[in-house]
XYZ file of C-alpha atoms in Angstrom:
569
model
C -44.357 11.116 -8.403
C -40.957 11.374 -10.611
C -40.554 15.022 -11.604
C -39.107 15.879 -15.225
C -35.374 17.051 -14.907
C -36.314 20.208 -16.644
C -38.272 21.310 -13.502
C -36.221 24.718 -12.330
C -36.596 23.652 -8.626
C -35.255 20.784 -8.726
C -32.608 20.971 -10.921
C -30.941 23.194 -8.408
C -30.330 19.594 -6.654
C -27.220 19.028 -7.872
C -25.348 15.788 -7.089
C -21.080 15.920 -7.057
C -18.989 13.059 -6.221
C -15.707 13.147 -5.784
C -14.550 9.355 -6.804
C -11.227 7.884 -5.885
C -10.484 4.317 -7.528
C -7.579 1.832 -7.556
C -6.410 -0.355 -10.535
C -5.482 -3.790 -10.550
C -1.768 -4.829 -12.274
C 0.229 -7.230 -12.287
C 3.603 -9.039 -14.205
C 6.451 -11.690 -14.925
C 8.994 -12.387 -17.350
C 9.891 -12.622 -20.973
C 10.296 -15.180 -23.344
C 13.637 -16.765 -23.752
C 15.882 -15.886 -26.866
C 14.444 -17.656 -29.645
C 15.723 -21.233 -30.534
C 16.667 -23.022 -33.799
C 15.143 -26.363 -33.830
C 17.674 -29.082 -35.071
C 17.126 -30.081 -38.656
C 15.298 -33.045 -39.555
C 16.954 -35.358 -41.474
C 16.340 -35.898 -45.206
C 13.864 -39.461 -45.926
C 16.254 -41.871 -47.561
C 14.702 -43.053 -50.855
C 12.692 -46.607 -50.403
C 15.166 -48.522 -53.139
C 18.329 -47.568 -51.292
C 19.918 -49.375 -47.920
C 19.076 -47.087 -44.999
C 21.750 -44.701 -44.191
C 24.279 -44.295 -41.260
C 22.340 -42.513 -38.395
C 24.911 -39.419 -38.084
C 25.980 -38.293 -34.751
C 23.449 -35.999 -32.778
C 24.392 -32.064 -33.230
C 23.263 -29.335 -30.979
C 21.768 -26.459 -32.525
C 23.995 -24.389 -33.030
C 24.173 -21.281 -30.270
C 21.938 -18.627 -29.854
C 23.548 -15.219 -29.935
C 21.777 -12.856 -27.346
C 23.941 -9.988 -28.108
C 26.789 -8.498 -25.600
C 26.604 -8.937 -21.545
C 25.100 -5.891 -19.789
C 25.080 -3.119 -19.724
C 26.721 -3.138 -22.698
C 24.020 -1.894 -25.474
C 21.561 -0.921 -23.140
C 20.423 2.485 -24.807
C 19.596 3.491 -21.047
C 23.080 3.431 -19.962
C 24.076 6.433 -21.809
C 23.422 9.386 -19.871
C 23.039 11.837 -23.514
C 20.649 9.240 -24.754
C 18.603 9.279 -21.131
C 19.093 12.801 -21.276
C 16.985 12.923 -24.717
C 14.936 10.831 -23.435
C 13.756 13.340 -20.711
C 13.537 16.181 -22.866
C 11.593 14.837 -25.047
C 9.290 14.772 -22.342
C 9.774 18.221 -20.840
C 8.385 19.235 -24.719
C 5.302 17.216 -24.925
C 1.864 18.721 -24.208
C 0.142 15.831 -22.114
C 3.674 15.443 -20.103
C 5.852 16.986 -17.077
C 9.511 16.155 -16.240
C 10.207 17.349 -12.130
C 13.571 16.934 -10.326
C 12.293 15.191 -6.798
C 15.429 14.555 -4.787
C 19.137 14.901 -6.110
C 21.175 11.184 -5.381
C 23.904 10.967 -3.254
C 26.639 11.363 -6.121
C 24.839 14.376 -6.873
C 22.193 13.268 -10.113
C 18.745 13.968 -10.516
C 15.861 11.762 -9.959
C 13.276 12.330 -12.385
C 9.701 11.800 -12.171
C 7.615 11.892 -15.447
C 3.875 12.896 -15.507
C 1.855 11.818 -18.226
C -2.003 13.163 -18.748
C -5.047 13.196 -20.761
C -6.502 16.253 -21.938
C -7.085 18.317 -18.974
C -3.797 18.548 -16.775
C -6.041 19.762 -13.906
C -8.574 17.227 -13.980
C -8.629 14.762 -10.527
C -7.919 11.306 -11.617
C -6.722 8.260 -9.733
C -2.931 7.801 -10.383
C -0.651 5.007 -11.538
C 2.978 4.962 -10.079
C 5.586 2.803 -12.146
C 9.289 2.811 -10.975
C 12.083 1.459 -11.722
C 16.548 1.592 -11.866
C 15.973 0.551 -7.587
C 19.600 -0.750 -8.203
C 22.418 -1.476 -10.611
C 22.072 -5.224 -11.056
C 18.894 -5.961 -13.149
C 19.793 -3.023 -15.637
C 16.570 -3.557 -17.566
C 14.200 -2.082 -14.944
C 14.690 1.254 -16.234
C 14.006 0.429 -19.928
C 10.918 -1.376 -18.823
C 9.783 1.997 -17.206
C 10.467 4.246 -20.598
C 8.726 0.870 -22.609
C 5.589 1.375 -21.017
C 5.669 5.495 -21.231
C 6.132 4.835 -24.708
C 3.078 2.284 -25.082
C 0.917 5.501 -24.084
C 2.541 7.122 -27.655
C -0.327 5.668 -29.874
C -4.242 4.667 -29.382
C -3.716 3.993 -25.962
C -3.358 7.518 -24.965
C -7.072 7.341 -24.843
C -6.519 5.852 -20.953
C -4.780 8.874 -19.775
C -8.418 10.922 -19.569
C -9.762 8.195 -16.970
C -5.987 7.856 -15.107
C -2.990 9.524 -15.052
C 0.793 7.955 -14.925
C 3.758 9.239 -12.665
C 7.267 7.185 -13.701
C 10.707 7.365 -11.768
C 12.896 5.567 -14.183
C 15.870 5.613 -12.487
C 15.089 5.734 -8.515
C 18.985 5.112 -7.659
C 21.089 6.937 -10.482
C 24.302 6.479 -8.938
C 24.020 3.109 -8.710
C 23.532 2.570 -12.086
C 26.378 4.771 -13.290
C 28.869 2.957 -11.341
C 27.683 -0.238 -12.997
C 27.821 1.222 -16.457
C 31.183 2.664 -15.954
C 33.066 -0.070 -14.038
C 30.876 -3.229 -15.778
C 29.981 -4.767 -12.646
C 26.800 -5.111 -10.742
C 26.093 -2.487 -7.788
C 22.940 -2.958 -5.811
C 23.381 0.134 -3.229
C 23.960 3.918 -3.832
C 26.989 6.730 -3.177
C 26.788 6.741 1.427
C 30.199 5.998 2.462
C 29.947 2.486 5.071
C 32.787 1.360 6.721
C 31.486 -1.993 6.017
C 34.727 -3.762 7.840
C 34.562 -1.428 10.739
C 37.868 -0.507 10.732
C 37.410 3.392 10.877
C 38.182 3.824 7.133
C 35.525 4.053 4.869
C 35.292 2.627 1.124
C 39.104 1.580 1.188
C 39.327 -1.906 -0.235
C 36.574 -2.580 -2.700
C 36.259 -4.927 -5.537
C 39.225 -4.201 -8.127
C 40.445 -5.942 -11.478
C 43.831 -7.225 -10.147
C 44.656 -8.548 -12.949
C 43.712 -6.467 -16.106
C 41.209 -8.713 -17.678
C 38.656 -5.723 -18.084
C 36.091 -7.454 -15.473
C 35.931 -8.244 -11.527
C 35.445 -11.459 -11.162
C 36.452 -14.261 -8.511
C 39.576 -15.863 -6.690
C 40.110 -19.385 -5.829
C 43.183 -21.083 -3.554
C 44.284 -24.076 -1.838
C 44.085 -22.616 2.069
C 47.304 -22.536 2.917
C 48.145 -23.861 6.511
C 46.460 -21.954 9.297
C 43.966 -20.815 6.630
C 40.102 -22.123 6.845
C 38.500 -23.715 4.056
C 35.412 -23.037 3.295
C 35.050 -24.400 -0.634
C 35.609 -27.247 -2.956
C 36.131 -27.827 -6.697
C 33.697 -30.101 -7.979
C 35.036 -33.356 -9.850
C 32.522 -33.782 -12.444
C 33.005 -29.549 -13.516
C 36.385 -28.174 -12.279
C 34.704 -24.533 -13.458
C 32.483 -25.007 -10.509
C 34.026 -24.078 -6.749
C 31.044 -24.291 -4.127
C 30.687 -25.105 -0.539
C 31.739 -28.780 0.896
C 28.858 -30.792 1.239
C 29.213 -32.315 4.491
C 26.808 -34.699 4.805
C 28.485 -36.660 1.719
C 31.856 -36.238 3.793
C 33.644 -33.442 1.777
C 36.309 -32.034 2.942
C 37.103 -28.065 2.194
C 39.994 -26.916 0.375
C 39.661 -23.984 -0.663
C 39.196 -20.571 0.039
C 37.142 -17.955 -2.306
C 37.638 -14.553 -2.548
C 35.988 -11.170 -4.463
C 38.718 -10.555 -6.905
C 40.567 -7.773 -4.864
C 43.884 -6.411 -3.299
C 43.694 -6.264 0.660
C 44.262 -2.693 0.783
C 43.630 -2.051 4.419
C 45.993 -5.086 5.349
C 42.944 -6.664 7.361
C 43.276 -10.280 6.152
C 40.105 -9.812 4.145
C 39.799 -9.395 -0.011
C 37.293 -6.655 -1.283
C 35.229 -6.452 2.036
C 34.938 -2.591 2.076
C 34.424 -1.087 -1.375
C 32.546 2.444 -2.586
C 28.799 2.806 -0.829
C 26.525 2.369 0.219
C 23.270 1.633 0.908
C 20.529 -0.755 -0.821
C 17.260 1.485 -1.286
C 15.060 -1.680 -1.683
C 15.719 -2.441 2.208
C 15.834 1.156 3.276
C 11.745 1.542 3.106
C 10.422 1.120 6.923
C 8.068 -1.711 6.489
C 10.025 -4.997 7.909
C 13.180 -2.502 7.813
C 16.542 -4.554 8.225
C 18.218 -2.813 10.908
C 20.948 -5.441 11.636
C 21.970 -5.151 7.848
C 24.978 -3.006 6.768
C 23.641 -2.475 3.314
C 19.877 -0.842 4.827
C 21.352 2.384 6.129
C 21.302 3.885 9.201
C 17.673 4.064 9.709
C 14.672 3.558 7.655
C 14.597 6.458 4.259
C 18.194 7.312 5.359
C 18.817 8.482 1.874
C 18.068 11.266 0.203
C 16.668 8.735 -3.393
C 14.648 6.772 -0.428
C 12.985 9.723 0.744
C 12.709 11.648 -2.273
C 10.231 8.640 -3.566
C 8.563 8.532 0.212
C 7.784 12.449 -0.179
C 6.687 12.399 -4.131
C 4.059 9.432 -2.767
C 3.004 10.939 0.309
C 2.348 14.359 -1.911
C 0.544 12.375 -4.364
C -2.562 10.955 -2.530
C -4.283 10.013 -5.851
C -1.606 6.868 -6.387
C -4.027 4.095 -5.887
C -1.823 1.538 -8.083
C 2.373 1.360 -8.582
C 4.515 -1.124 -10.128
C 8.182 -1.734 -9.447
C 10.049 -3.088 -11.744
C 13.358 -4.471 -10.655
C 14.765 -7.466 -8.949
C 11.747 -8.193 -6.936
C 8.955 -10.621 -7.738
C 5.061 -10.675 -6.543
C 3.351 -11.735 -9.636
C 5.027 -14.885 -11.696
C 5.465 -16.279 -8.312
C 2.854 -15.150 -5.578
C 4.124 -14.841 -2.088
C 1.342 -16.933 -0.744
C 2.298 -15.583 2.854
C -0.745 -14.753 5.875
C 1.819 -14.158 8.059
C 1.915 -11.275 10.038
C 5.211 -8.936 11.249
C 6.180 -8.440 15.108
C 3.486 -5.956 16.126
C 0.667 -9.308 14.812
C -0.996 -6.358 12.963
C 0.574 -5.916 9.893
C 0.988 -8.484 6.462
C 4.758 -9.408 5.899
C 3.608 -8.761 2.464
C 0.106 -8.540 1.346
C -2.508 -9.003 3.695
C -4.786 -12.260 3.440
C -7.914 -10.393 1.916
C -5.995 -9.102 -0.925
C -4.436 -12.326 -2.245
C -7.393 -12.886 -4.821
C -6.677 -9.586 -5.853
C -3.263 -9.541 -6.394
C -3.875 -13.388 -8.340
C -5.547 -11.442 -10.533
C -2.207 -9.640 -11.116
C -0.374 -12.486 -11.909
C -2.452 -13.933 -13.964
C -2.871 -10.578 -15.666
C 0.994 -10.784 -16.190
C 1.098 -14.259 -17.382
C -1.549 -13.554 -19.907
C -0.406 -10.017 -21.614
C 3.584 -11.475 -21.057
C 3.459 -15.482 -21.707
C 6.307 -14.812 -18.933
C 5.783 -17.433 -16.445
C 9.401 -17.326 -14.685
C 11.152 -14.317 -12.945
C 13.976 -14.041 -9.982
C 13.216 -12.568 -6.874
C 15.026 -11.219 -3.945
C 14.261 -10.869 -0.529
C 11.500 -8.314 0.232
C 12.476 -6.700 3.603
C 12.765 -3.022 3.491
C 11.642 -2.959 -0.311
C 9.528 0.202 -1.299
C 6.830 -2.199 -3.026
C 5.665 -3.636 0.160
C 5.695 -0.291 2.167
C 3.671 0.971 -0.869
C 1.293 -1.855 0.182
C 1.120 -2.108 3.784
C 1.910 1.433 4.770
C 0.334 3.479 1.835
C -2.818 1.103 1.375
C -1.930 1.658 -2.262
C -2.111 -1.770 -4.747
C 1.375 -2.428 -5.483
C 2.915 -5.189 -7.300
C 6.807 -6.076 -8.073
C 7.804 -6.894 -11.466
C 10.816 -8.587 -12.646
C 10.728 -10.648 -16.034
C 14.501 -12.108 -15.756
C 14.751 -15.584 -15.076
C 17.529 -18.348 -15.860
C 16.523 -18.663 -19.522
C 15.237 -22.521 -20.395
C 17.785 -23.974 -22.613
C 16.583 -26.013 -25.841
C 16.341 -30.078 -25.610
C 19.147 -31.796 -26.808
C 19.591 -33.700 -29.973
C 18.187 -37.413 -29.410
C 21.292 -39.442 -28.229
C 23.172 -37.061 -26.845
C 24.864 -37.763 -23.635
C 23.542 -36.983 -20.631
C 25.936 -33.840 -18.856
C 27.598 -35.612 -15.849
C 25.783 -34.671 -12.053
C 27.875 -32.120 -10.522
C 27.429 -30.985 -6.716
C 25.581 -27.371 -7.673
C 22.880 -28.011 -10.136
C 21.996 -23.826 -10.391
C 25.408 -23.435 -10.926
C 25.652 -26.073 -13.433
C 22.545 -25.098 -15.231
C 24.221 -21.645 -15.694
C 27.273 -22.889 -17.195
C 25.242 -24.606 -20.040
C 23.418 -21.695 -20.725
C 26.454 -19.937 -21.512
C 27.964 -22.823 -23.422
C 25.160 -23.306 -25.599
C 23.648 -19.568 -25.248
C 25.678 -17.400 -25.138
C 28.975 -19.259 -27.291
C 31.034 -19.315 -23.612
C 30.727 -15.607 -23.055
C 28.744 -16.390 -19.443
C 32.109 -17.769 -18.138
C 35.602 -16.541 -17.452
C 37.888 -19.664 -17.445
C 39.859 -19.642 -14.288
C 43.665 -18.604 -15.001
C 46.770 -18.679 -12.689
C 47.815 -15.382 -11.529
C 50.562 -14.767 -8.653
C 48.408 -12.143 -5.817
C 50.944 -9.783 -4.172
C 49.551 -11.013 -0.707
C 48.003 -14.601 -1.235
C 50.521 -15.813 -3.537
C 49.694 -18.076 -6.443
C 45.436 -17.863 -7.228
C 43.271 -18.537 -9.818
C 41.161 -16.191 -11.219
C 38.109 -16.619 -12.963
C 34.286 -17.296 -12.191
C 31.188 -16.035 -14.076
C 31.112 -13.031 -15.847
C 29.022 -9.912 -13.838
C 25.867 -9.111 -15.394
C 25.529 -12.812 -16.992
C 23.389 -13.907 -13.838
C 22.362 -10.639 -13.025
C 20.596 -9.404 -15.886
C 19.139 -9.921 -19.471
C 21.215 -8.185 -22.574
C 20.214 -5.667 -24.197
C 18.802 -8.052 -26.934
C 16.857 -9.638 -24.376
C 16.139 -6.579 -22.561
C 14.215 -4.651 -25.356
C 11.835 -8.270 -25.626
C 10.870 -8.306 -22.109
C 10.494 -4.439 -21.817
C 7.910 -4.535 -24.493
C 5.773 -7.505 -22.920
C 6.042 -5.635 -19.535
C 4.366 -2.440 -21.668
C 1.607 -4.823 -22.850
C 0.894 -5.810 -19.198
C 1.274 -2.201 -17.956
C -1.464 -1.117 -20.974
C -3.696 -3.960 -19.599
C -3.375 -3.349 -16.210
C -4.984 0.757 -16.923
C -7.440 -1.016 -18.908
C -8.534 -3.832 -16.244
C -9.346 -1.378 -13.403
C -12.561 -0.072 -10.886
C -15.504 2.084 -13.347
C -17.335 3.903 -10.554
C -20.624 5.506 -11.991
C -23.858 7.087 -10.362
C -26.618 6.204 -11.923
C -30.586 5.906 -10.926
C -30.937 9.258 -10.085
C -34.282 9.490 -9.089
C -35.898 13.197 -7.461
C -39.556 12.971 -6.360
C -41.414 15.593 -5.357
C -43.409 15.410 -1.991
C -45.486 17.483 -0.258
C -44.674 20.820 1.847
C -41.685 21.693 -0.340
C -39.951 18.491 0.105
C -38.306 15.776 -2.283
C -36.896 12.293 -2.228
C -33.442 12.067 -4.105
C -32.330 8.208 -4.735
C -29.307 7.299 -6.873
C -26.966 4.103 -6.575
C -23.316 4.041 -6.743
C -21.597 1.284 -8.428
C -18.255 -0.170 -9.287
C -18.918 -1.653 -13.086
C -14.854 -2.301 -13.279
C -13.404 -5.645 -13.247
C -11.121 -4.778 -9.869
C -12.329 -3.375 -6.129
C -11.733 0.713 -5.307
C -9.299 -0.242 -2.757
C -7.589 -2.854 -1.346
C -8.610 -4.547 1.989
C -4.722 -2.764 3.197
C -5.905 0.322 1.858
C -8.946 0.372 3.091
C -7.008 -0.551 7.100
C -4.161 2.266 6.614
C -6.878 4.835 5.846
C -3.935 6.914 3.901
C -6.118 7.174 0.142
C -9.305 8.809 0.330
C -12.419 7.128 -0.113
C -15.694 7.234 -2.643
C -17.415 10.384 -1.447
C -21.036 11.437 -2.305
C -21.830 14.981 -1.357
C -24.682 16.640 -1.724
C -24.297 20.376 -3.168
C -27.024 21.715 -0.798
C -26.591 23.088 2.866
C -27.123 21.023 5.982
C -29.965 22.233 7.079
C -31.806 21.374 4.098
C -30.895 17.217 4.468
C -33.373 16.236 6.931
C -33.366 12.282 6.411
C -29.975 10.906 5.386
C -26.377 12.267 5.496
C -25.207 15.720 3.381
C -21.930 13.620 2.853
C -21.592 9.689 2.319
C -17.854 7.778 2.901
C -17.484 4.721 0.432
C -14.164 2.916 2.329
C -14.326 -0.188 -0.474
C -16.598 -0.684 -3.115
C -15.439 -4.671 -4.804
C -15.994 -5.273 -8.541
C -19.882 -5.640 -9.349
C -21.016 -3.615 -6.098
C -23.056 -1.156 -5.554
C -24.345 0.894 -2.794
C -28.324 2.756 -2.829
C -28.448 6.135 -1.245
C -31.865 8.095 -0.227
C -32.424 11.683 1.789
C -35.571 13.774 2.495
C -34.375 17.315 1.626
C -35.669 20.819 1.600
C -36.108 21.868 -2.062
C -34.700 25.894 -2.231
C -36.483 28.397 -3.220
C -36.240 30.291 -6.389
């Protein structure tokens, strides 16, 4: 029969469990800038004749503040600085140096925790500044440290939080300082293979204050490669040649050929991308992966902080990648027929559950993407078994409908490229689009220069930054909230004869998300549920001392029994 827990024998039965549990995330992309509706016009009284319709007027433009990085509070090193220290001083944080960049900078991690620094929790990872083209990746990192300021620092005592906010500093200086986009990091590539490294990059020829783009008739013996397009003359794209175009012109990065190779801008400062320098589906054949896979010192800084840090069971990059407004809906596998080319087929309802996580706590239902070979959020998956997801937010922003009447725009021959250009006409007031201007090249002669300005594509303002940053927080908050609850429960000791007793108990998983994922659970890299019995060996005689849980899914639960010896007083 049940014995009462007060019973001095049997008390000495104590249970411990050492749980490990994964959380489920996931993300997408704020709203657009707010838009005025057009006014309505004013009822004309009954007794008078009905008035002129007037002519159909756009709302006037919406002002989304200054190009990056202009204004982004993140791009000042004193205010990141501040930002950092504030940390170092808090009681439930820890600032650590894990690798040093290239150009010499530190990469930060920040630790936040509940209560009890000590205490073994499952961990969530959230990184972000992979590059210097999306600049808001880094202020969506310190938005959702901050969302852990208020009532929500209650979800620290159940799991803690490790941040990298900026993964490739140099990267990100460079972009700040010169005002153009820079996806790689400080390595020197002789990307024309010349034997000279870094001597004709990008430059601003012609004193404008950005690096933009060159346009020219190709001269004879030249090869064109581009037209202009008739209905938009701002527009130079490729000849299409099923409609019978014919090239001619030639496009250039705006650039002096400093090397005297025949080729503009082809060799300029760095370096090497660290979202294709992870080893899962590694680019080797690309110039901008490295030499080999965690070639760089930022690379393998974040390899060795995640390898030390077994308890990750969930990350989130933010940054130019996407996994969760659009779902790779991939069951491919890579060259060895063993491994997902991104998440493996018995994970996809899982990582739906991200998405629609993200759509729900964002209302972001758009976000760019890039190309996920060599990125660290799918070695995170596939090599780490740990639940990753890739968070962007930045999409082409959906303009506001015109006026009734208003002309249709004419059909040009690039429809992304003429979607862009009304954005920043009716946007952003023009500011999305350098007009193209004559300028005599000391080498090519008479170009035009011109093209879009950097950052417009590339990456939200600050304006719009701050919007999406704080939606990403919300989505960050409910992805700690929406995660596995593993309890024991049923404990059950009955006394039998000889000195002997039953022990039954049941492990479940009352959280909304499995322990692992079905990757996790194949890599074997994050421990699993164990159930340990605090008595020796020798005194289990029917069932095992120690029990592995590999995956426990949402609503499971697993009954354990042994026959043991009870000790003696």
């Amino acid at each position: 029969m049940p014995c009462a827990s007060k019973s001095r024998d049997l008390r000495s039965l104590a249970l411990s469990c050492v749980i490990l549990v994964s959380i489920a995330p996931s993300l997408a992309r704020a709203d657009d800038p707010p838009v005025a509706p057009p006014a309505t016009p004013t009822a004309t009284p009954a007794a008078s004749p009905p008035a002129a319709t007037p002519p159909a007027v756009e709302p006037a433009p919406i002002d989304p503040g200054p190009l990056a990085p202009r204004a982004f509070p993140a791009g000042d090193a004193a205010t990141t600085g501040a930002i950092y220290s504030d940390y170092e001083h808090r009681a439930n944080a820890r600032v650590e140096r894990i690798a040093t960049s290239r150009g010499g900078l530190p990469i930060r991690a920040i630790t936040l925790h509940g209560t009890d620094a000590k205490r073994k929790l499952p961990a969530l990872l959230i990184v972000g500044g992979m590059d210097g083209e999306n600049m808001m990746s880094t202020e969506q990192v310190f938005a959702a440290l901050k969302a852990f300021d208020g009532e929500q620092k209650t979800l620290l005592e159940s799991m803690r939080v490790y941040a990298i906010p900026e993964a490739n500093p140099d990267a990100r200086a460079v972009a700040f300082k010169t005002n153009h986009p820079r996806s790689t990091n400080l390595r020197a590539v002789d990307d024309d293979r010349d034997g000279t490294v870094d001597e004709d990059g990008p430059r601003d020829i012609n004193g404008d204050g950005v690096i933009t783009m060159m346009r020219r008739v190709a001269p004879p013996g030249r090869t064109a490669t581009h037209v202009v397009d008739a209905a938009d003359p701002r527009i130079v794209r490729t000849a299409n040649h099923d409609k019978f175009e014919v090239a001619t012109h030639e496009v250039f990065v705006e650039g002096l050929d400093a090397d005297a190779d025949g080729l503009m801008s082809e060799d300029g400062p760095g370096g090497v991308d660290l979202d294709r320098n992870f080893p899962h589906r590694y680019p080797e054949s690309a110039r901008d992966a490295g030499p080999y896979q965690l070639s760089e010192p930022e690379s393998l800084g974040i390899a060795k902080f995640v390898r030390d840090h077994p308890e990750i069971a969930t990350a989130i990059v933010f940054g130019r990648h996407d996994t969760l407004a659009h779902f790779p809906d991939t069951k491919d596998k890579d060259s060895t027929g063993r491994t997902p080319m991104v998440y493996h087929e018995d994970d996809h309802a899982l990582y739906r559950e991200f998405g629609k996580l993200w759509k729900d706590s964002t209302k972001i239902e758009k976000s760019d993407t890039a190309d996920l070979a060599g990125s660290l959020v799918i070695w995170l998956a596939d090599h780490r078994g740990i639940t990753a997801v890739a968070a962007n937010g930045w999409a082409r922003p959906e303009l506001p409908k015109l006026p009734e009447g208003t002309p249709a725009p004419a059909e040009t021959g690039d429809g992304e490229q003429a979607a862009w250009l009304a954005v920043s006409d009716r946007m952003y007031g023009g500011r999305g689009f350098i007009a193209w201007k004559t300028f005599d090249h000391p080498k090519l002669g008479p170009v035009e220069i011109g093209g879009f300005a950097p950052f417009f594509r590339e990456s939200p303002t600050a304006v719009q930054a701050s919007a999406i940053a704080d939606k990403s927080a919300q989505f960050v908050v409910a992805a700690m909230a929406k995660r596995p609850e593993i309890t024991v429960s049923d404990v059950v000791v009955t006394a039998l004869a000889d000195g002997l007793a039953r022990i039954e108990m049941r492990v479940t998983n009352k959280g909304t998300m499995p322990s692992i994922s079905a990757m996790g659970r194949i890599d074997g890299v994050l421990p699993p549920i164990v159930v340990r019995l605090a008595l020796k060996p020798d005194q289990v005689l029917s069932g095992r001392p120690v029990e592995k849980i590999e995956r426990l899914a949402a609503g499971a639960s697993v009954d354990y029994q042994w026959i043991v010896r009870m000790p003696t007083a």
